[in-house]
Every structure is written in structure tokens, then in C-alpha cells.
Coordinates of C-alpha atoms and ligand atoms in Angstrom, one line a residue:
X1121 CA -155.4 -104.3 -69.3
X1122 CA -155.7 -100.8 -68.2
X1123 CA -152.0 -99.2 -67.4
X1124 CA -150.1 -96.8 -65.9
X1125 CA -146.4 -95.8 -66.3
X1126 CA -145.2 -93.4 -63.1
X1127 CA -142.0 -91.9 -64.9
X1128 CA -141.7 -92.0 -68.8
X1129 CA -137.7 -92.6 -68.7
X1130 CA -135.5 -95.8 -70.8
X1131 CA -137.2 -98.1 -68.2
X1132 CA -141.1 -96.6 -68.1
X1133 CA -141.4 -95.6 -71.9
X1134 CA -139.8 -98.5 -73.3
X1135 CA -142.2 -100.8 -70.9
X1136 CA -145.3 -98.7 -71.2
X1137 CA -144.7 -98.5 -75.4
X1138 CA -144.4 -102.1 -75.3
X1139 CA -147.6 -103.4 -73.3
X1140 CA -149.4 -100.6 -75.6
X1141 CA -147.7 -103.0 -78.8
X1142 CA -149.4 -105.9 -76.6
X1143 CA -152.9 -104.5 -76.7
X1144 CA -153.4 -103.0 -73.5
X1145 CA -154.3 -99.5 -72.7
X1146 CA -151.4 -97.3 -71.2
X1147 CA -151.2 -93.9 -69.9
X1148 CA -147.9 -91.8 -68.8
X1149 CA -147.4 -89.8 -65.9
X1150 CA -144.7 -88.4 -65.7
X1151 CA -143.3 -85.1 -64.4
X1152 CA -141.2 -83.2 -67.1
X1153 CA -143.0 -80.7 -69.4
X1154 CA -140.8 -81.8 -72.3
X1155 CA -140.7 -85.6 -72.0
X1156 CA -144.5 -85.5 -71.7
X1157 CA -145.1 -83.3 -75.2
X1158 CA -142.6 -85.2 -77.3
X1159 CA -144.5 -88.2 -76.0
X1160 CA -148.2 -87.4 -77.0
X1161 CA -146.2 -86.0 -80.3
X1162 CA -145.3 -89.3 -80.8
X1163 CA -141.1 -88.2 -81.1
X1164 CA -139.4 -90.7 -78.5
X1165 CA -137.8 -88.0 -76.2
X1166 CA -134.7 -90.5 -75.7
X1167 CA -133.5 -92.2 -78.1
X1168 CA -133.6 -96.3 -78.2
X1169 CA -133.3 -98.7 -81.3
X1170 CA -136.8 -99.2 -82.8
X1171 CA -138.9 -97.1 -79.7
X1172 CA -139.4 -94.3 -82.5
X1173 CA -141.2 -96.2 -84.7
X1174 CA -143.0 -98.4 -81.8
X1175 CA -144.2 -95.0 -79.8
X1176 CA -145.5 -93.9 -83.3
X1177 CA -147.7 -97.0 -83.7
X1178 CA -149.3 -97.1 -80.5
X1179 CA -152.1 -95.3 -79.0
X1180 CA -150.5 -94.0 -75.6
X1181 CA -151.6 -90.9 -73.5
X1182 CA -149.4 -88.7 -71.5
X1183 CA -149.9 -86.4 -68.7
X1184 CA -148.5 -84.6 -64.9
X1185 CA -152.3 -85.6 -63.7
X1186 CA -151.9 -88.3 -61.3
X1187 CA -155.7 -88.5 -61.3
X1188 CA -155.6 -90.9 -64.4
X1189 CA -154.3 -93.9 -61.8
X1190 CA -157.8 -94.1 -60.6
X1191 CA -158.4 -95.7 -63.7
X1192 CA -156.0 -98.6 -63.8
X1193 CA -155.4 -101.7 -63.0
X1194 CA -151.9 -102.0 -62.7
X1195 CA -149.7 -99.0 -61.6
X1196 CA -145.7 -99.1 -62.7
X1197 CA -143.3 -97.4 -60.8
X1198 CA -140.8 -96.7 -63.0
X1199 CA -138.8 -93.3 -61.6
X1200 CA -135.5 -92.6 -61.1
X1201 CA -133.4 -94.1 -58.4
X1202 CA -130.0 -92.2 -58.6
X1203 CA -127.8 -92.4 -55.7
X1204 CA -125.8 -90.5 -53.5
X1205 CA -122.4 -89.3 -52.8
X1206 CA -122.6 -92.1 -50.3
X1207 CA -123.8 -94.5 -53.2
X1208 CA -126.4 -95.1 -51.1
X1209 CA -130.0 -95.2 -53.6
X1210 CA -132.3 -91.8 -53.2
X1211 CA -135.7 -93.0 -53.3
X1212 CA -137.1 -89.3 -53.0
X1213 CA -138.8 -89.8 -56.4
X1214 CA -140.1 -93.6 -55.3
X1215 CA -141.5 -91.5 -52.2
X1216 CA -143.3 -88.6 -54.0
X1217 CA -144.9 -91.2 -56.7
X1218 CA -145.9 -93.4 -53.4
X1219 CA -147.7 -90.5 -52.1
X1220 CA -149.3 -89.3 -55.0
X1221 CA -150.7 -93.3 -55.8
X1222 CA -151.6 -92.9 -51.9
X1223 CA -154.0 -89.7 -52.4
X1224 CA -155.4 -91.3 -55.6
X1225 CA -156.3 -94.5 -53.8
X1226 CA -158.0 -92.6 -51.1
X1227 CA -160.6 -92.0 -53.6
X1228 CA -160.9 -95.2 -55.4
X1229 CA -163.2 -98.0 -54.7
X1230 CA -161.8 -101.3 -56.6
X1231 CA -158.8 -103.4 -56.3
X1232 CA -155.7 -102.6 -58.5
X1233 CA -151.7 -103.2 -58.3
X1234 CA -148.7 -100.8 -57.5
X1235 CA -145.9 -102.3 -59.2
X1236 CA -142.0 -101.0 -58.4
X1237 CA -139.8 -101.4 -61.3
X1238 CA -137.6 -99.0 -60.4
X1239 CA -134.2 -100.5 -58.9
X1240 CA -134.2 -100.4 -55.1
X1241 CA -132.3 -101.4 -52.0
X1242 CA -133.7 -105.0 -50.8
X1243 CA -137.1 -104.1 -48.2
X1244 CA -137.6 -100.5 -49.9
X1245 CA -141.2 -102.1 -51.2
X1246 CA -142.1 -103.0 -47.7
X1247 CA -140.6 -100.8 -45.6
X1248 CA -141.2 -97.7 -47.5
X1249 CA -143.9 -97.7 -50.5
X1250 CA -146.0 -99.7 -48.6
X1251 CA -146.7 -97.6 -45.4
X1252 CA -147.0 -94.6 -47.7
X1253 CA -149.5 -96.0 -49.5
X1254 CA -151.2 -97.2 -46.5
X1255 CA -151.2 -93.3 -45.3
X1256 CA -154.4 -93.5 -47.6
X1257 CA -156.4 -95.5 -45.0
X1258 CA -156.3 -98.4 -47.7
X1259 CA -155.0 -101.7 -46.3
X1260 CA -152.1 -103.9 -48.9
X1261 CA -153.6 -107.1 -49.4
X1262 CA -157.0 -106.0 -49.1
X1263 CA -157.1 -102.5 -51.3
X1264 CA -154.6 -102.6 -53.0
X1265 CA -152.1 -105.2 -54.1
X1266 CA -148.0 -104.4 -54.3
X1267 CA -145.9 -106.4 -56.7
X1268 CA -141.9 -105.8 -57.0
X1269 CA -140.7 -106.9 -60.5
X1270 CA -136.9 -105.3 -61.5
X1271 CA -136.0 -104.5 -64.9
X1272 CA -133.3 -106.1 -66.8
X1273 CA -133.0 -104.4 -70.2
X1274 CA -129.7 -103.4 -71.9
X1275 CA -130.2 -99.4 -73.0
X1276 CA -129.8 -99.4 -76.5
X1277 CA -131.0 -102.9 -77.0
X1278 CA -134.1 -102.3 -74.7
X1279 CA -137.1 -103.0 -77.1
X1280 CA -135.7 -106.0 -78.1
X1281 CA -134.7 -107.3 -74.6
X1282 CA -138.4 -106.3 -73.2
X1283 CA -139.6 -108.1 -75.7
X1284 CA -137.6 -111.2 -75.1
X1285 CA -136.7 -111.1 -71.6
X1286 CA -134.2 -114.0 -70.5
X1287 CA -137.0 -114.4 -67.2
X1288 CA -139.2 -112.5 -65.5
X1289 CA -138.7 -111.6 -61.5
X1290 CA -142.6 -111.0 -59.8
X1291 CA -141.9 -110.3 -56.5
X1292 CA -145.2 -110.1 -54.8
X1293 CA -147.0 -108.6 -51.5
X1294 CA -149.7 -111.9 -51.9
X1295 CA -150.8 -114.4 -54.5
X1296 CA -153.7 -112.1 -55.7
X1297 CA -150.9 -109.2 -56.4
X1298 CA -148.8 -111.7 -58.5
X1299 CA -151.9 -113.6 -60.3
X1300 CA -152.7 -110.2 -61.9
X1301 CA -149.3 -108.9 -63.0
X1302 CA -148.2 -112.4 -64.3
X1303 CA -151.6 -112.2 -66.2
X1304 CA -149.7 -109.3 -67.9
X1305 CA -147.0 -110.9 -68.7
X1306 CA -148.7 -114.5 -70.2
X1307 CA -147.9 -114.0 -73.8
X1308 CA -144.3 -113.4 -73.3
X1309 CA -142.0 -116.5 -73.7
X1310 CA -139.6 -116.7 -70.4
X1311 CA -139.8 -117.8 -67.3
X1312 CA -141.9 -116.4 -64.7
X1313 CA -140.3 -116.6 -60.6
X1314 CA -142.7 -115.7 -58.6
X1315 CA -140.6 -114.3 -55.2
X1316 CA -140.9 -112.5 -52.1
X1317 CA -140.6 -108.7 -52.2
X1318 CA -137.1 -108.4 -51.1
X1319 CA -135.8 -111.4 -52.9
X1320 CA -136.9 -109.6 -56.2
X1321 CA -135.3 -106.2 -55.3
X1322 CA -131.7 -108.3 -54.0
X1323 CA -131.8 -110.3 -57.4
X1324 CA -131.6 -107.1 -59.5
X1325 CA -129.0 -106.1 -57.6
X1326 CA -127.4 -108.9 -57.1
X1327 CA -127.2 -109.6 -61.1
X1328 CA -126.1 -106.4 -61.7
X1329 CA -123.5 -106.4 -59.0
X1330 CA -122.1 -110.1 -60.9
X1331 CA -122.1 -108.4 -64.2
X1332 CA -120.1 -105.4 -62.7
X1333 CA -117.8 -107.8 -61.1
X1334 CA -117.7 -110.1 -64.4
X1335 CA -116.1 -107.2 -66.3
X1336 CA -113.9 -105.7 -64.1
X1337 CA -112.3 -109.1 -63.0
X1338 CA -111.8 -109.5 -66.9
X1339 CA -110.0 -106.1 -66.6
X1340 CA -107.6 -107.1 -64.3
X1341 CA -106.7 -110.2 -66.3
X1342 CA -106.2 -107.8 -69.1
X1343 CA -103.9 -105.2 -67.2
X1344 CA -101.8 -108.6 -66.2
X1345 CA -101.7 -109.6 -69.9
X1346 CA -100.7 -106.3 -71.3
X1347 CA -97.6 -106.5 -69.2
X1348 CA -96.8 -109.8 -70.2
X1349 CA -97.1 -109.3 -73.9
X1350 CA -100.4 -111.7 -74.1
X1351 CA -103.6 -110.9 -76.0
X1352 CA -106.1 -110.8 -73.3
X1353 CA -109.0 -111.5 -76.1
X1354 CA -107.2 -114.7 -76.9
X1355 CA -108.0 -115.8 -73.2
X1356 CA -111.2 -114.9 -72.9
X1357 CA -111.8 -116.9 -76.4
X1358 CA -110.4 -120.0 -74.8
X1359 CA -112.1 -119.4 -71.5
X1360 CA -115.4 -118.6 -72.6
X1361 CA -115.5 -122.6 -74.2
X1362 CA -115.9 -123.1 -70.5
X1363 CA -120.1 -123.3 -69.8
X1364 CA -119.6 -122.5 -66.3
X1365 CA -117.8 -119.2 -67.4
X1366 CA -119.8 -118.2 -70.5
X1367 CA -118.0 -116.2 -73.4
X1368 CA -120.3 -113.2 -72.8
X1369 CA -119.1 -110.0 -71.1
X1370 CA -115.5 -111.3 -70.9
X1371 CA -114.3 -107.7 -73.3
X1372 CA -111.3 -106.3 -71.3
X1373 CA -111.4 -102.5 -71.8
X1374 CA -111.9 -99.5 -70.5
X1375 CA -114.5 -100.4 -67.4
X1376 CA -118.1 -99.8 -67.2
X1377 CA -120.5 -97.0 -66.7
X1378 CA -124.2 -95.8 -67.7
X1379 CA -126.8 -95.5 -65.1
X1380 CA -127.4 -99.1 -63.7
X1381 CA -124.0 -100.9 -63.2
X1382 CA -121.7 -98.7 -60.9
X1383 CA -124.7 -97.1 -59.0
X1384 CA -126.2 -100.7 -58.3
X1385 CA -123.2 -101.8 -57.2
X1386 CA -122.6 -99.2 -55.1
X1387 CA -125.9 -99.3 -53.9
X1388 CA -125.3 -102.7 -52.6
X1389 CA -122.1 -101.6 -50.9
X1390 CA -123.9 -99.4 -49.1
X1391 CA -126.7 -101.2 -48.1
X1392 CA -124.1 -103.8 -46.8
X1393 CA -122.0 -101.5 -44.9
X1394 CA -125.4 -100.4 -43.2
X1395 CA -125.8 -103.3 -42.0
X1396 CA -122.7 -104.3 -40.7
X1397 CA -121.1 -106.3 -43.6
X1398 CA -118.2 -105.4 -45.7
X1399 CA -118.3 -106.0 -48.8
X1400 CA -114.2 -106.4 -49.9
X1401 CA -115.0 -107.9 -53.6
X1402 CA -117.7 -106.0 -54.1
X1403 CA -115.4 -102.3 -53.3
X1404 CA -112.4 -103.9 -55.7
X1405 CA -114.8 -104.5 -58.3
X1406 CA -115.7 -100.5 -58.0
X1407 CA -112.3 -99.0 -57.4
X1408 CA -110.7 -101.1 -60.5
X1409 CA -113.5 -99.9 -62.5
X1410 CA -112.9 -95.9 -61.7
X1411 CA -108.8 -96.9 -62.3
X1412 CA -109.5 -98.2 -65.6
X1413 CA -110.9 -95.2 -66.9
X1414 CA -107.5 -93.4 -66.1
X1415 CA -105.1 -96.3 -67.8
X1416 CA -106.1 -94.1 -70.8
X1417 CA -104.8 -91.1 -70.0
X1418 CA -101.3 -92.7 -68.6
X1419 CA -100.8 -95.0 -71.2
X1420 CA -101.1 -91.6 -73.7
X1421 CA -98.4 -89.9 -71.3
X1422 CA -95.9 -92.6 -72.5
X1423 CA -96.2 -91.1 -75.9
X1424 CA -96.7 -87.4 -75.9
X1425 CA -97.1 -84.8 -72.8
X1426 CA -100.6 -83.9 -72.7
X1427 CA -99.9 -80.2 -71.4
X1428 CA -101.4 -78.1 -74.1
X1429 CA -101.8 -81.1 -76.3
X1430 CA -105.0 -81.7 -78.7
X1431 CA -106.8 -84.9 -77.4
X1432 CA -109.8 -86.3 -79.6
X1433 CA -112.2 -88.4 -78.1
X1434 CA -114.2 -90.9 -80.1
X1435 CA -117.4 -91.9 -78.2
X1436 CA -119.6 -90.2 -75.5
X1437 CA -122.5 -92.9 -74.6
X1438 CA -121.8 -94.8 -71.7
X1439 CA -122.1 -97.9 -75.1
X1440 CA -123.1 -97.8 -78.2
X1441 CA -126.4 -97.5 -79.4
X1442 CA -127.8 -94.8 -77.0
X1443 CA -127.5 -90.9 -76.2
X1444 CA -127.3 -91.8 -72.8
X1445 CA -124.5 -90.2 -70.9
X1446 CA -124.7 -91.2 -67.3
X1447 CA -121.8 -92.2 -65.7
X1448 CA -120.1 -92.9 -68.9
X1449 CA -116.6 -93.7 -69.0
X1450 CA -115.9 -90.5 -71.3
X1451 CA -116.8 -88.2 -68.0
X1452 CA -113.7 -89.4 -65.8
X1453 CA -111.8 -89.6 -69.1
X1454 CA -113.0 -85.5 -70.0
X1455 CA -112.0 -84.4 -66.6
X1456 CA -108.6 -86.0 -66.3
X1457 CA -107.6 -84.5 -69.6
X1458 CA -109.1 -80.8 -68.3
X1459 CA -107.1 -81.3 -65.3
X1460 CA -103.8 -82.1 -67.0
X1461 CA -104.1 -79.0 -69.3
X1462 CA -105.0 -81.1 -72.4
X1463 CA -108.0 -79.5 -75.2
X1464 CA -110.6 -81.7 -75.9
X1465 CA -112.5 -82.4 -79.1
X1466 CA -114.9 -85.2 -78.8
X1467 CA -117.2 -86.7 -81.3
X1468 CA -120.1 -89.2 -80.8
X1469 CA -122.9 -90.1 -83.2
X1470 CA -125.9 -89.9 -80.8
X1471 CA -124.7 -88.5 -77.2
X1472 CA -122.9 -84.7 -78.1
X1473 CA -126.0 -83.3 -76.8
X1474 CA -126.7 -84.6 -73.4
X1475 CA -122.6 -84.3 -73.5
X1476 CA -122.7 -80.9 -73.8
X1477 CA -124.8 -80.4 -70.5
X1478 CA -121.7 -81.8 -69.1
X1479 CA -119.1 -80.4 -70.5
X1480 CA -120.0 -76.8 -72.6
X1481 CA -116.3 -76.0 -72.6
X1482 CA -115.0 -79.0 -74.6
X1483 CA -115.5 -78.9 -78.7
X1484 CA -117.7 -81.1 -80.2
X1485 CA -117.0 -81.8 -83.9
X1486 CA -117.1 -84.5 -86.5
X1487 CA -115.0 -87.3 -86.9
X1488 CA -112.3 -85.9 -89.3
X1489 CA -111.3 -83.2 -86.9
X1490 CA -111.0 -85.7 -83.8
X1491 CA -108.5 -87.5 -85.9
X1492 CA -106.7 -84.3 -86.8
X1493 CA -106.0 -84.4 -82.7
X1494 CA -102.6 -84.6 -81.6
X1495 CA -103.6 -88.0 -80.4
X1496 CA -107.1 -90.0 -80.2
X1497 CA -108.7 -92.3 -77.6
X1498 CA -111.2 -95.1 -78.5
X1499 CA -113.7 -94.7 -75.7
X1500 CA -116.7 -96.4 -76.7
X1501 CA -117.0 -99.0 -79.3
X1502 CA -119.6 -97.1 -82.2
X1503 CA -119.6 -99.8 -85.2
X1504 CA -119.1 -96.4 -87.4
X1505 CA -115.1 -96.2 -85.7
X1506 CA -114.3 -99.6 -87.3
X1507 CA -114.2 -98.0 -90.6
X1508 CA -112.4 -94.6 -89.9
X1509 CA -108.6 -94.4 -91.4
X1510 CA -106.2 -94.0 -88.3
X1511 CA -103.2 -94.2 -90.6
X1512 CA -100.6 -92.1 -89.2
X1513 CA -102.6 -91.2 -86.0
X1514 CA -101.5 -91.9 -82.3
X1515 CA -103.9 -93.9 -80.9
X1516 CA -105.0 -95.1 -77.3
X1517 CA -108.1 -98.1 -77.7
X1518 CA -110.3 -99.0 -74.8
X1519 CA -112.3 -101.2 -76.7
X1520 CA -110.2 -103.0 -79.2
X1521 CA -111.5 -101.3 -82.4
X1522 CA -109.5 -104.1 -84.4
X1523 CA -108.8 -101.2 -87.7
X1524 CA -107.4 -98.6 -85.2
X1525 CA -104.6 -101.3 -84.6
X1526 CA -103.1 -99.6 -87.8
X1527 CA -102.2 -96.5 -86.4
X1528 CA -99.0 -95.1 -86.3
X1529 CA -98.7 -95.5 -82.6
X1530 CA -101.7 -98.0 -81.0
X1531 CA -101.6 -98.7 -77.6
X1532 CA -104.3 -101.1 -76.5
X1533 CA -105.6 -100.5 -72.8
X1534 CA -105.4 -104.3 -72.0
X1535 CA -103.7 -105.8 -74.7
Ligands
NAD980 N1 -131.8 -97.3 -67.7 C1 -131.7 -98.6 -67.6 O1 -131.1 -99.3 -68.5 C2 -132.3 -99.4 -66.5 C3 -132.4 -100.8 -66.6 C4 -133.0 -101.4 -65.5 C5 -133.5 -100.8 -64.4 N2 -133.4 -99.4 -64.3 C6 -133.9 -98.7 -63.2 O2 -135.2 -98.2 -63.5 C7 -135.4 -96.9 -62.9 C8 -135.7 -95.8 -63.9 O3 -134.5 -95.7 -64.7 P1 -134.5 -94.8 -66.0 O4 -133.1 -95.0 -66.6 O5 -135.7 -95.1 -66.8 O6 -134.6 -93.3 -65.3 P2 -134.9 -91.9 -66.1 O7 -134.2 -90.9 -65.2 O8 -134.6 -92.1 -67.5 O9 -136.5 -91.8 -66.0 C9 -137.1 -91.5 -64.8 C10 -138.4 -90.7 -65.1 O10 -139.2 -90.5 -64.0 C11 -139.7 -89.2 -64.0 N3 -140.1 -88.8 -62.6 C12 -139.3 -88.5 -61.6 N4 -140.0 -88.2 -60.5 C13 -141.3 -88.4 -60.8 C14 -142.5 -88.4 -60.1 N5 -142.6 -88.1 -58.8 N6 -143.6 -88.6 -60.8 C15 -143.6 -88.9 -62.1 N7 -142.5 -89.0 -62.8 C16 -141.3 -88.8 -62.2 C17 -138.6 -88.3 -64.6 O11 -139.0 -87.1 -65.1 C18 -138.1 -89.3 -65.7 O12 -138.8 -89.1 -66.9 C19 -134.2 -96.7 -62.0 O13 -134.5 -97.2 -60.7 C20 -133.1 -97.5 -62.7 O14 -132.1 -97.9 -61.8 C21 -132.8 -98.7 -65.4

């Protein structure tokens, strides 16, 4: 089929470089100079296990020039949905793609589907994309068709999971909306639910929101153990036997972070408040998470005084496997340390560089000199710090890097 990806970021490159690998014809459109010539170069602008070598065995197109929707059959919306101070999701870039779509489809005679991928607030599809795209005198339904269909991929593992997707959510404006993109997705092997608009937006969030509240319940237990002398891990092992709790996600540590889980949840938070809800367990789940971060620095103050003290970090990415750095745990971490008087040296194997944007006043160096620190905290769990030597060191783990336990001092954030 004939395809095209609105915003070429994890979400749109890794699902437009896929359908490409599945024999249909994709085009980019994205708006960023750089993202858009690294692209047609065939160099993955971020970087995601295996999407290198994928991009460079495709044949893709990328462009600003929304023009090229005219010729497609199936439209992604895959921009950005960041959120506000408020938490509540900005849909400006959802918006201006809408109205761009809406100008093309002014001038374009046959049938095709807009697709949101993007993550957005339960009734955004109808209530917003679909009157702006109906600003183009083209009727939903009739025109045009609208599908909703979230994205669940793990960054860093995001190939593989679009590839092999536990199910697949359609939520769809009509039947002739989700016939075509379900035709997209026949050859994958998962099930397809075929939904209502909204229910497809509130199950993204919704799974999102359990996943959040999965790990920071498991934190809790794990600040409870810690005081109480009990491996946490241990627990988990023995719960996760349970088939109604799962073993997965049940790590203790330092919280979460990255771009999806704390500004879904919040997004949901919001949207409940709006509407005259409040959401208790949902608010816990978010204020253990941002307390977490800061066990860290306290349970470091028990050892040395962090005034004028040498603090290494190891790890940057909000996890492993990616350069990604939003919301990462290592940001809350950074600042707390600034604001206690603390220098910072921090080393991680793919993310220094987005880091940096961050954070220009911190050194970035390799691993030998964050273990010359004063003292060293484990802050994302990089196979590569599982074999470093912390003989002698002071170290404070947030995600039970089992080698680290050798350390002169170890002090384990849950356990
Ligand atoms: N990153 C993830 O793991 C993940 C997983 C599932 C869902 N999501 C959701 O998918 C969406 C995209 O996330 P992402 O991480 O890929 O974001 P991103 O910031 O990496 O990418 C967004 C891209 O959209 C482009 N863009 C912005 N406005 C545009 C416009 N008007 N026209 C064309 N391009 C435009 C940006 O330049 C950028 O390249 C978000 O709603 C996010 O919540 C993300």
C-alpha cells in the first residue's frame, strides 16, 4: 500500500521503516531539516536496535512537502504529543498536521485514511482532528476515513516489538476506515481489536497508566523491604509465580521515566481532574515515582556530604538500549546533586549527547573516571556496568547491578 508517516520520530520511523520492510511504499514528512537528510541518507537520526540496518535496506522517501499525502492511501499521524506544566497533552503538532492533511484533501479526489498513532487524550480523534479535517469541505465517512490505532513499542526494543506486537488496537471512525488499515496489518501475527475511537485512545493510556502504577507499587514494596532487612527481588521472584500478578515489571529501583510513562499518566490525571474525577492512585503512583529518584541522593548523604563532593553517574537514557533522554531519571538525579553543591561526571554509552543539551555544565567522560568519583550512582541498568570493577568504590545502585554489590560501601535503593 501507498504510505505516509506525518513525523519521522521513535514512533513514525520505526513504523514507516517497517511497513517499507513489508513491501509497501512509504514516504516521510516530517518537519526537521536534519531528521529529514539523515533519513534520505539512509543514517537513522535516532538511534534504535537494528533501525540502522533496516532504514538502509528500504526504499523510503523523505520530505517537509505535505503535498506527497495526495498520493496515499493511508496517512499516519505520528507527531509529538508532549505535555504541559499542567500534564495535560499539547496536541499543537496533532493540530498543525490535521490542517495540513486538511488543505491536501481539499484537492484530492479518492478515498484514503488519516490514521492517529500519536498518544492522545480519549475523544481528541473526534473532537479535534476530525472537524479540522472536515475544514476541507470533505465529509469523514464519506471522503475520507479516520482510524485511531495507539503504539505500544518499548524504545530500544522498538523494531522487534513492531514486528511482533502483543495485539493490535484499530480504533475506527466506520467499518470502511478499519477494513483498510487492518488490511495493513494482515500479515502480522497478533490479534486485531477493532474499537471505537475513544476506546482505542483510553486503552493506550490506560495500559500505560497500569504499567506506571505496576512499578511504582513494586517501589514502595521495596522501600518497605529495605527497612526491614528483606531482599525485595526475592519477593517479586516468589510473587511473580502468581499468573494473575505476572513476574514482568516487578524490578524495584529507581522509578520510571522516558517519554511515554509519566507523561501518559499524567495525562490521564489531567484529563480526569477535567472532568471532575480524582484520580487518588493514579497521583500516588506519580509522586512515589518523582521521590524515588531522590532516595539516591539521601541514601549517599548517609555516607559522605555531598558539598563539594565528586559524584559519578553511570547511565543517562531514560533505559538501556537508546539515546533517548526524556524525562529520564538521571535529570531529577543531575539537578538534586547541582543544587546540593555536588560536581558531576556522568557517563553513558549512547545518550552523553542529547544529555549534554541538558546539562552543558556537567562533565561527560568515560567510565574509568566516573569510578574515580568520590562516590558513584547506578542510574540505569547498561549490560556494559555489570562488568566494571567497583572494588573499593562507594556505591549507591538503583537498579541492582548484582557486581556493584562488591563495592566498598553498596547501598541498594530498595534492597
Ligand atoms: N517514543 C515511544 O516509545 C512511544 C511509544 C508509543 C507511543 N508514543 C507516542 O507517539 C507519538 C510520537 O512520539 P515520538 O517519541 O516518536 O516523538 P518524537 O518527538 O520522537 O517525534 C515526533 C516527530 O514529529 C515531527 N513533527 C512535529 N510536528 C510536525 C508537523 N506539524 N508535521 C510533521 N512532522 C512534525 C518532529 O519533528 C519529530 O520528528 C507521541 O504521541 C508519543 O506519546 C511514543
Amino acid at each position: 500500500m501507498r504510505i505516509s508517516v506525518i513525523g519521522a520520530g521513535y514512533v513514525g520511523l520505526v513504523t514507516g521503516v517497517c511497513f517499507a520492510k513489508l513491501g509497501n511504499e512509504v514516504t516521510f514528512i516530517d518537519i526537521d531539516a536534519e531528521r529529514i537528510e539523515a533519513i534520505n541518507n539512509k543514517s537513522s537520526p535516532i538511534y534504535e536496535e537494528g533501525l540502522d540496518k533496516l532504514l538502509k535496506s528500504v526504499r523510503i522517501k523523505a520530505c517537509f512537502d505535505f503535498q506527497e499525502v495526495l498520493n496515499s492511501e493511508i496517512i499516519f499521524i505520528c507527531v509529538g504529543t508532549p505535555s504541559n506544566e499542567d500534564k495535560f497533552i499539547l496536541l499543537d503538532q496533532i493540530e498543525k498536521a490535521a490542517k495540513e492533511i486538511g488543505q491536501m484533501l481539499e484537492r484530492r479526489e479518492e478515498y484514503c485514511v488519516i490514521c492517529v498513532k500519536s498518544t492522545v487524550a480519549p475523544g481528541t480523534t473526534e473532537e479535534l482532528v476530525i472537524p479540522i479535517l472536515e475544514k476541507s469541505g470533505r465529509k469523514a465517512g464519506t471522503d475520507f476515513g479516520v482510524c485511531m490505532s495507539p503504539e505500544f513499542l518499548r524504545e530500544g526494543k522498538a523494531v522487534y516489538d513492531f514486528m511482533n506486537p502483543a495485539r493490535i488496537i484499530i480504533g475506527e471512525y466506520d467499518k470502511r476506515s478499519g477494513d483498510i488499515l487492518s488490511k495493513l496489518y494482515r500479515s502480522f501475527n497478533a490479534p486485531i481489536m477493532r474499537t471505537h475511537l475513544k476506546i482505542a485512545e483510553m486503552t493506550k493510556l490506560a495500559s500505560n497508566a497500569f504499567l506506571a502504577t505496576k512499578i511504582s507499587f513494586m517501589n514502595e514494596i521495596g522501600n518497605i523491604c529495605k527497612k526491614l532487612g528483606i531482599d525485595v527481588y526475592e519477593v517479586a521472584k516468589g510473587m511473580g509465580f502468581d499468573d494473575r500478578i505476572g513476574s514482568k515489571f516487578l524490578n524495584a529501583g529507581v522509578g520510571f521515566g522516558g517519554s511515554c510513562l509519566p507523561k501518559d499518566l499524567g495525562g490521564l490525571i489531567s484529563k480526569s481532574r477535567q472532568i471532575g474525577y480524582e484520580p487518588n492512585l493514579l497521583q500516588e503512583v506519580l509522586n512515589l515515582n518523582d521521590e524515588q529518584a531522590l532516595r539516591l541522593i539521601e541514601l549517599l548523604k548517609k555516607h559522605i556530604s555531598l558539598k563539594d563532593a565528586t559524584v559519578g553517574i553511570l547511565g543517562l537514557a531514560f533505559k538501556p538500549e537508546t539515546d533517548d533522554v526524556r524525562d529520564s531519571r538521571a535529570i531529577k538525579i543531575v539537578q538534586a546533586l547541582l543544587q546540593e553543591g555536588a560536581k558531576v561526571k556522568a557517563y553513558d554509552p549512547m545518550a552523553m549527547k542529547n544529555f549534554k543539551k541538558l546539562f552543558p555544565q556537567i562533565e561527560y567522560v568515560t567510565t574509568d573516571k566516573v569510578l574515580n568519583s568520590d562516590a558513584i550512582f547506578i542510574v540505569t541498568e547498561w549490560q556494559e556496568f555489570s562488568e566494571l570493577d567497583y572494588t573499593g568504590k562507594v556505591v549507591v545502585d538503583g537498579r541492582r547491578i548484582e557486581k556493584a554489590r562488591g563495592a566498598r560501601i553498596y547501598e541498594g535503593i530498595c534492597w
